[in-house]
PDB file of C-alpha atoms in Angstrom:
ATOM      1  CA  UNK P 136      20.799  12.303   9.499  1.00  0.00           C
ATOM      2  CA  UNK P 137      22.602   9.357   8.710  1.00  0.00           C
ATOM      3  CA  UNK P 138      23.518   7.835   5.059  1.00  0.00           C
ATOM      4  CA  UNK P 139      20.492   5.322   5.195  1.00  0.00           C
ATOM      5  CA  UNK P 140      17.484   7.735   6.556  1.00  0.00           C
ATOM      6  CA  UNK P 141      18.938  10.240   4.011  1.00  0.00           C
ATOM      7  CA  UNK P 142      18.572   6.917   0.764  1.00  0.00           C
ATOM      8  CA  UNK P 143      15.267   6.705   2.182  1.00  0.00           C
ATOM      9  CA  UNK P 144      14.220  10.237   1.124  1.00  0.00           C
ATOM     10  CA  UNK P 145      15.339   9.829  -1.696  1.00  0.00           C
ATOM     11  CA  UNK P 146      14.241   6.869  -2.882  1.00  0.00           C
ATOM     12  CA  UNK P 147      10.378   8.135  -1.888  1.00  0.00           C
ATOM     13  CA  UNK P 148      10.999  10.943  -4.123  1.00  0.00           C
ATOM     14  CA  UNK P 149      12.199   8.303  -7.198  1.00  0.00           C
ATOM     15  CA  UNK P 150       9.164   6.301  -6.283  1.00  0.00           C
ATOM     16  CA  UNK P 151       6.756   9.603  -6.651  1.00  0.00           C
ATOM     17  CA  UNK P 152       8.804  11.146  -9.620  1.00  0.00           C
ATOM     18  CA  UNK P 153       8.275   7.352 -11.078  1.00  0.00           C
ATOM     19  CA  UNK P 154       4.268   7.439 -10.297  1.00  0.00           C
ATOM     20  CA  UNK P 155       4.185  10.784 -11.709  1.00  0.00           C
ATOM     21  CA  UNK P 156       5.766   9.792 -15.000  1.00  0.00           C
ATOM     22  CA  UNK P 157       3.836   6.851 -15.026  1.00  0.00           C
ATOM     23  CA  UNK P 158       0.924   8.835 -14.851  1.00  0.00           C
ATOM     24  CA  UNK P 159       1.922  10.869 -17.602  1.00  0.00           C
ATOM     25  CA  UNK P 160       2.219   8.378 -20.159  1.00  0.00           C
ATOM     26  CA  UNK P 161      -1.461   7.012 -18.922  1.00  0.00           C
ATOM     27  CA  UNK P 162      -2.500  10.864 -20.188  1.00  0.00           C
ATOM     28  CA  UNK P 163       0.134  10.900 -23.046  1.00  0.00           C
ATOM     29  CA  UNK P 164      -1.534   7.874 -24.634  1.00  0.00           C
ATOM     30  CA  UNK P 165      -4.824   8.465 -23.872  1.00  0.00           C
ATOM     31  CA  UNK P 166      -6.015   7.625 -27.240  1.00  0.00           C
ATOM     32  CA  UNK P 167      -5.128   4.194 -26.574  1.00  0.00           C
ATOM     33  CA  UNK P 168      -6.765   2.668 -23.383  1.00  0.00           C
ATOM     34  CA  UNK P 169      -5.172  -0.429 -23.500  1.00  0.00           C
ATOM     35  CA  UNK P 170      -1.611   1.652 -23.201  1.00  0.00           C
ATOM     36  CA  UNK P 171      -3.320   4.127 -20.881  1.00  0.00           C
ATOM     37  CA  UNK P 172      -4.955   2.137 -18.754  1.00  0.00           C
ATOM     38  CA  UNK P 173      -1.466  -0.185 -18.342  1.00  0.00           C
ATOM     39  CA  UNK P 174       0.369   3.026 -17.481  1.00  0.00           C
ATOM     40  CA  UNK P 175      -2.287   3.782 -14.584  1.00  0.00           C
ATOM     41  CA  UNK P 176      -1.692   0.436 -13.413  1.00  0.00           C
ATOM     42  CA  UNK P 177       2.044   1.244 -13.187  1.00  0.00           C
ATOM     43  CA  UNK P 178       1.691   4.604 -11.443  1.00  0.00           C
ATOM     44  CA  UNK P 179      -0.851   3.636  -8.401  1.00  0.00           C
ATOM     45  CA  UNK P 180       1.931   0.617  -8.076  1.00  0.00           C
ATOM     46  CA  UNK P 181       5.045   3.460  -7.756  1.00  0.00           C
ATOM     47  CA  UNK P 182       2.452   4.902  -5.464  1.00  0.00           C
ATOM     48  CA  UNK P 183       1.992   2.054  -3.460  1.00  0.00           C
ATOM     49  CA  UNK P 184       6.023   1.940  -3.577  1.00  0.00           C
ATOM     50  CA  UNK P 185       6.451   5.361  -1.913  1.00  0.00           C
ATOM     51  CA  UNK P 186       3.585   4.564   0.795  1.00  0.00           C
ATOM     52  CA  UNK P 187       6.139   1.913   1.946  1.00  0.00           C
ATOM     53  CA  UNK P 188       8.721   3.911   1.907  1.00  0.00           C
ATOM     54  CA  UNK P 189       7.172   6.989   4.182  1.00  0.00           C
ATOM     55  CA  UNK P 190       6.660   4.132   5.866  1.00  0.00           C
ATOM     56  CA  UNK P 191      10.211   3.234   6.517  1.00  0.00           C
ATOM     57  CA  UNK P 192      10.873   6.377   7.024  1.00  0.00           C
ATOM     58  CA  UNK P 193       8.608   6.817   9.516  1.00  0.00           C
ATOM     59  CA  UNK P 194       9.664   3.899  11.692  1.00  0.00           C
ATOM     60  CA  UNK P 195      13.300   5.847  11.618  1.00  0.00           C
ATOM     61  CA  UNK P 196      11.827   8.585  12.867  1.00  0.00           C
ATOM     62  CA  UNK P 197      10.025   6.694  15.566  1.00  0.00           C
ATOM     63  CA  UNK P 198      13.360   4.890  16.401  1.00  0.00           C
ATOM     64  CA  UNK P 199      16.299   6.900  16.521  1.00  0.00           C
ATOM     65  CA  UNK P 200      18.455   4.501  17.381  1.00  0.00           C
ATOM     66  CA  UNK P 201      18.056   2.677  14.193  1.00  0.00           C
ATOM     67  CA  UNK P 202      21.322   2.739  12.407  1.00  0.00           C
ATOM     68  CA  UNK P 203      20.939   1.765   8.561  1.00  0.00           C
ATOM     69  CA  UNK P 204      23.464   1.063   6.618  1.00  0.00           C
ATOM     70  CA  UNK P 205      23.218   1.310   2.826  1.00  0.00           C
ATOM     71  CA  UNK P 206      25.310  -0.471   0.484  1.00  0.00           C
ATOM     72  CA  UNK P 207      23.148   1.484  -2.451  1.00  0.00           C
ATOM     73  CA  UNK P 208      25.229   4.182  -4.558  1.00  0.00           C
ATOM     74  CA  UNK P 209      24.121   7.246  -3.732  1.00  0.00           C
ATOM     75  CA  UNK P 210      25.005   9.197  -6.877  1.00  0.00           C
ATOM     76  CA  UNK P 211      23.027   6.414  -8.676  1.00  0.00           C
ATOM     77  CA  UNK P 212      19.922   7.431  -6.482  1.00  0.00           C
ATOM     78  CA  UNK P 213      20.713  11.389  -7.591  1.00  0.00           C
ATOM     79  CA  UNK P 214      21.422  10.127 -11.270  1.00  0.00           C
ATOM     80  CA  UNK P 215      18.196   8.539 -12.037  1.00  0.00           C
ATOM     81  CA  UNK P 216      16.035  11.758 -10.496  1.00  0.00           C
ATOM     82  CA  UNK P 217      17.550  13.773 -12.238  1.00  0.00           C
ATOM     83  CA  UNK P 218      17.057  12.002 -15.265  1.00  0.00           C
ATOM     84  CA  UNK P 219      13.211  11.807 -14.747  1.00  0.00           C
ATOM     85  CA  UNK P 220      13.085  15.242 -14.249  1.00  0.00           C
ATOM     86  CA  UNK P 221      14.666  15.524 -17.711  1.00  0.00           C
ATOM     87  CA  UNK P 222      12.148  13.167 -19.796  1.00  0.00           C
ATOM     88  CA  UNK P 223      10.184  15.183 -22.891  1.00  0.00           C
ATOM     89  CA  UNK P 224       6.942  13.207 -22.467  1.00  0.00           C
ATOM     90  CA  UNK P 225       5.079  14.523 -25.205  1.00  0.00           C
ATOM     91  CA  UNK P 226       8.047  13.765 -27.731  1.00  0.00           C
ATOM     92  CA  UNK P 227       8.360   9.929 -26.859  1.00  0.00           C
ATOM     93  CA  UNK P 228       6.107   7.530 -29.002  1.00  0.00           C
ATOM     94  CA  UNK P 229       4.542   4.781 -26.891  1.00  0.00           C
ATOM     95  CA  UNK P 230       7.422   2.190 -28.127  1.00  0.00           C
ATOM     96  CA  UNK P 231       9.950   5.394 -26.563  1.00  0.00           C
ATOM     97  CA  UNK P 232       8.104   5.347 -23.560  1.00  0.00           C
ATOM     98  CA  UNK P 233       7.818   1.402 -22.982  1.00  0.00           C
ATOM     99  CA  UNK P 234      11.996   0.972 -23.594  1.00  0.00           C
ATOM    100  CA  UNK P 235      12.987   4.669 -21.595  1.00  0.00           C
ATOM    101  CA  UNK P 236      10.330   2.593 -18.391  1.00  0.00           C
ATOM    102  CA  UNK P 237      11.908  -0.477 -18.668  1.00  0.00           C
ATOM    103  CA  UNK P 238      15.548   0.908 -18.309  1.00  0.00           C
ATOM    104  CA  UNK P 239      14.918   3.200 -15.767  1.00  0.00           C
ATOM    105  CA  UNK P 240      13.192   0.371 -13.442  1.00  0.00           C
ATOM    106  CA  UNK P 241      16.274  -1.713 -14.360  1.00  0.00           C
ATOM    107  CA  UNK P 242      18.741   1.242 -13.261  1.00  0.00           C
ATOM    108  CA  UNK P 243      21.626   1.120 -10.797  1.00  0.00           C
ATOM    109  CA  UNK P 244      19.455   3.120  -8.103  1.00  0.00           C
ATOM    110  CA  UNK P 245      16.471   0.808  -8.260  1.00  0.00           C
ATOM    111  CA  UNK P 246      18.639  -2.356  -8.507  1.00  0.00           C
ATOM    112  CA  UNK P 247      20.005  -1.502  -5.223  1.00  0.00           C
ATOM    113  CA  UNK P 248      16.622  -0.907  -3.056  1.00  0.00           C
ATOM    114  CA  UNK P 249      17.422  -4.996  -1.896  1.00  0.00           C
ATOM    115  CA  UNK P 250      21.083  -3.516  -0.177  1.00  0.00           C
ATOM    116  CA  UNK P 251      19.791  -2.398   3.163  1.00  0.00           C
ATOM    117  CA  UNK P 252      21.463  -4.150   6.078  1.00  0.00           C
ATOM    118  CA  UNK P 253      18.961  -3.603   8.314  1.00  0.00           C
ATOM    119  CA  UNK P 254      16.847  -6.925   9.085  1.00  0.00           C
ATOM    120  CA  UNK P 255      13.319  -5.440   9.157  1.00  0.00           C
ATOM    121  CA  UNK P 256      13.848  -2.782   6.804  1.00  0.00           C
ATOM    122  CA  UNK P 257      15.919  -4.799   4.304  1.00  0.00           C
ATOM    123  CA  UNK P 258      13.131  -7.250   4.001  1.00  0.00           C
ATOM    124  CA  UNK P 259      10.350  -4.513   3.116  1.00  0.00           C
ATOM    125  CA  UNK P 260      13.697  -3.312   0.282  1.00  0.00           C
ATOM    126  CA  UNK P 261      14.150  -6.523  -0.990  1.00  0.00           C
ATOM    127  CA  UNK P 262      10.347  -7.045  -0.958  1.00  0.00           C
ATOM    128  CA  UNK P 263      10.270  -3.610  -3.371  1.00  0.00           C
ATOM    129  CA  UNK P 264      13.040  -4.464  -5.355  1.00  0.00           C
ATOM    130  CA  UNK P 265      11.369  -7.728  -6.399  1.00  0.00           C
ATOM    131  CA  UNK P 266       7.878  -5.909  -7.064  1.00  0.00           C
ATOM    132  CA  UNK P 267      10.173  -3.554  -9.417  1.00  0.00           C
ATOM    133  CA  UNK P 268      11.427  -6.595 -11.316  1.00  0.00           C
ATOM    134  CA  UNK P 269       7.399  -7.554 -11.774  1.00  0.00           C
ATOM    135  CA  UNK P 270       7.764  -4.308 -13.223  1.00  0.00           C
ATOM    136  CA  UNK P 271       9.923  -5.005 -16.012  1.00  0.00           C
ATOM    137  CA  UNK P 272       8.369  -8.132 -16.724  1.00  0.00           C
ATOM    138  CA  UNK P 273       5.161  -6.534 -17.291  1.00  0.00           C
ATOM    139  CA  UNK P 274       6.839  -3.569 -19.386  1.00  0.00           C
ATOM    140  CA  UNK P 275       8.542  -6.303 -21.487  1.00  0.00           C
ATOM    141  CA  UNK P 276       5.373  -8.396 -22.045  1.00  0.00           C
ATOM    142  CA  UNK P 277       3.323  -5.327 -22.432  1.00  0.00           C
ATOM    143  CA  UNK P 278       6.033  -4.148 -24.967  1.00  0.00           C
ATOM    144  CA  UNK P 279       6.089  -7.140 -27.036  1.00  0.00           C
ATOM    145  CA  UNK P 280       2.264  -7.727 -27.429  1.00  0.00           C
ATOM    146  CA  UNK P 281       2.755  -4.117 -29.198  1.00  0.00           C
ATOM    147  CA  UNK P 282       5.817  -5.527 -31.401  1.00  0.00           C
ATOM    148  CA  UNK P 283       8.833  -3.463 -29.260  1.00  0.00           C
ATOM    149  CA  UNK P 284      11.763  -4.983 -30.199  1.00  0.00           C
ATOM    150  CA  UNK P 285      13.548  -5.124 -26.482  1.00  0.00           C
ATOM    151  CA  UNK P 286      16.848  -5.674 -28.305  1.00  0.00           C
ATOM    152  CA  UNK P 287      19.048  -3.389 -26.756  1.00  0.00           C
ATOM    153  CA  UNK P 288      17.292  -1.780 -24.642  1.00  0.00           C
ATOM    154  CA  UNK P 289      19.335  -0.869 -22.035  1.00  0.00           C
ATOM    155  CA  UNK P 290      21.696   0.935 -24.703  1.00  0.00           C
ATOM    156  CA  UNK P 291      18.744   3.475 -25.480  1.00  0.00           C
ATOM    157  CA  UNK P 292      20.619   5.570 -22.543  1.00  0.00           C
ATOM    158  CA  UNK P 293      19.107   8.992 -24.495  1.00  0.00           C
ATOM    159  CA  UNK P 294      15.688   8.027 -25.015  1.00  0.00           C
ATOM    160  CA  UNK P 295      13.485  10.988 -23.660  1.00  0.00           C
ATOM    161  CA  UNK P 296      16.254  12.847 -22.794  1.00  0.00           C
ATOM    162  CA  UNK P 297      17.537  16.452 -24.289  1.00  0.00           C
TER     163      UNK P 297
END
């Protein structure tokens, strides 16, 4: 399997592990709908995200010849799963959980979904990797109506992390 069908996989399973987290922070602040129900908006989104990705995938499959090339870093892809598989839900508060979303959808793996060089599929990417910078806009204005200072932000590396 080449270098971009094998990106592909994985970034389905960041898009799933994303909707799953998502979904967990809907159910972690339960007791406030307003968070809740803005974290349920944010998982069916990652869901919609991996759709178009089996998507992709599936067009590969259909069409062997496809070559893609990926200018995406790899290890960045591995990096960020592995750090969602590492998050302590129930220890973030929902300030935690607001900064810890907004720096993983502004990580190195998802910055890179727009680096596809094929024509077709780089335009569905690039279409994705916009829809993920809708993302942080709506964590950072759904993070400031609660107060969240977003100073720094992407220096809370260890947030929800052991």
């Amino acid at each position: 399997m080449d270098e971009g069908k094998t990106f592909f996989r994985q970034i389905e399973d960041i898009e799933k592990k994303m909707a799953k987290l998502y979904e967990a922070f809907s159910r972690r602040f339960a007791n406030d709908s307003e968070a809740s129900a803005f974290f349920y908006r944010m998982s069916s989104e990652e869901k919609s995200h991996a759709t178009q990705v089996q998507y992709q995938r599936r067009v590969l499959r259909q069409n062997p010849s496809i070559h893609i090339g990926t200018k995406a870093d790899a290890q960045a892809v591995r990096d960020l799963s592995s750090r969602i598989d590492r998050i302590n839900i129930e220890a973030l508060s929902l300030e935690e959980a607001l900064l810890l979303a907004i720096e993983l959808e502004q990580s190195d793996a998802e910055r890179n979904l727009s680096g596809q060089e094929h024509p077709h599929l780089g335009k569905l990417m690039s279409s994705m990797a916009l829809q993920d910078k809708r993302h942080v806009e709506a964590l950072e204005t759904f993070a400031a109506s609660r107060g969240v200072s977003l100073e720094g932000s992407r220096a809370a590396g260890s947030i929800g992390s052991p």
